[in-house]
Amino acid sequence: MPVWFQNQMMRAYYAKDRYQIKLLNQCWFFYQRKI
């Protein structure tokens, strides 16, 4: 997992931003499927 992605995740969790967390999870899911 890239560092910038981890930073985004941490920020989303600290902010309790459920929408952002869901969005990041979807992005990560698609990102992994491409590889």
Short mmCIF file of C-alpha atoms in Angstrom, two decimals:
data_model
loop_
_atom_site.label_atom_id
_atom_site.label_comp_id
_atom_site.label_asym_id
_atom_site.label_seq_id
_atom_site.Cartn_x
_atom_site.Cartn_y
_atom_site.Cartn_z
CA MET A 1 0.00 0.00 0.00
CA PRO A 2 1.50 3.35 -1.01
CA VAL A 3 2.41 5.84 1.71
CA TRP A 4 0.15 8.57 0.33
CA PHE A 5 -2.76 6.13 0.47
CA GLN A 6 -2.03 5.24 4.10
CA ASN A 7 -1.95 8.93 4.94
CA GLN A 8 -5.34 9.46 3.32
CA MET A 9 -6.76 6.50 5.24
CA MET A 10 -5.41 7.74 8.56
CA ARG A 11 -6.85 11.19 7.93
CA ALA A 12 -10.24 9.74 7.03
CA TYR A 13 -10.31 7.54 10.15
CA TYR A 14 -9.28 10.40 12.44
CA ALA A 15 -11.96 12.61 10.91
CA LYS A 16 -14.46 9.73 11.25
CA ASP A 17 -15.28 10.41 7.61
CA ARG A 18 -17.29 7.35 6.63
CA TYR A 19 -17.84 8.52 3.06
CA GLN A 20 -14.12 9.08 2.54
CA ILE A 21 -13.27 5.69 4.05
CA LYS A 22 -15.74 3.94 1.76
CA LEU A 23 -14.36 5.81 -1.24
CA LEU A 24 -10.77 4.90 -0.36
CA ASN A 25 -11.70 1.27 0.18
CA GLN A 26 -13.30 1.13 -3.26
CA CYS A 27 -10.28 2.79 -4.85
CA TRP A 28 -7.94 0.33 -3.17
CA PHE A 29 -10.11 -2.60 -4.24
CA PHE A 30 -10.06 -1.55 -7.91
CA TYR A 31 -6.35 -0.70 -7.70
CA GLN A 32 -5.53 -4.21 -6.48
CA ARG A 33 -7.66 -5.89 -9.13
CA LYS A 34 -5.77 -4.11 -11.91
CA ILE A 35 -2.44 -5.55 -10.78
#
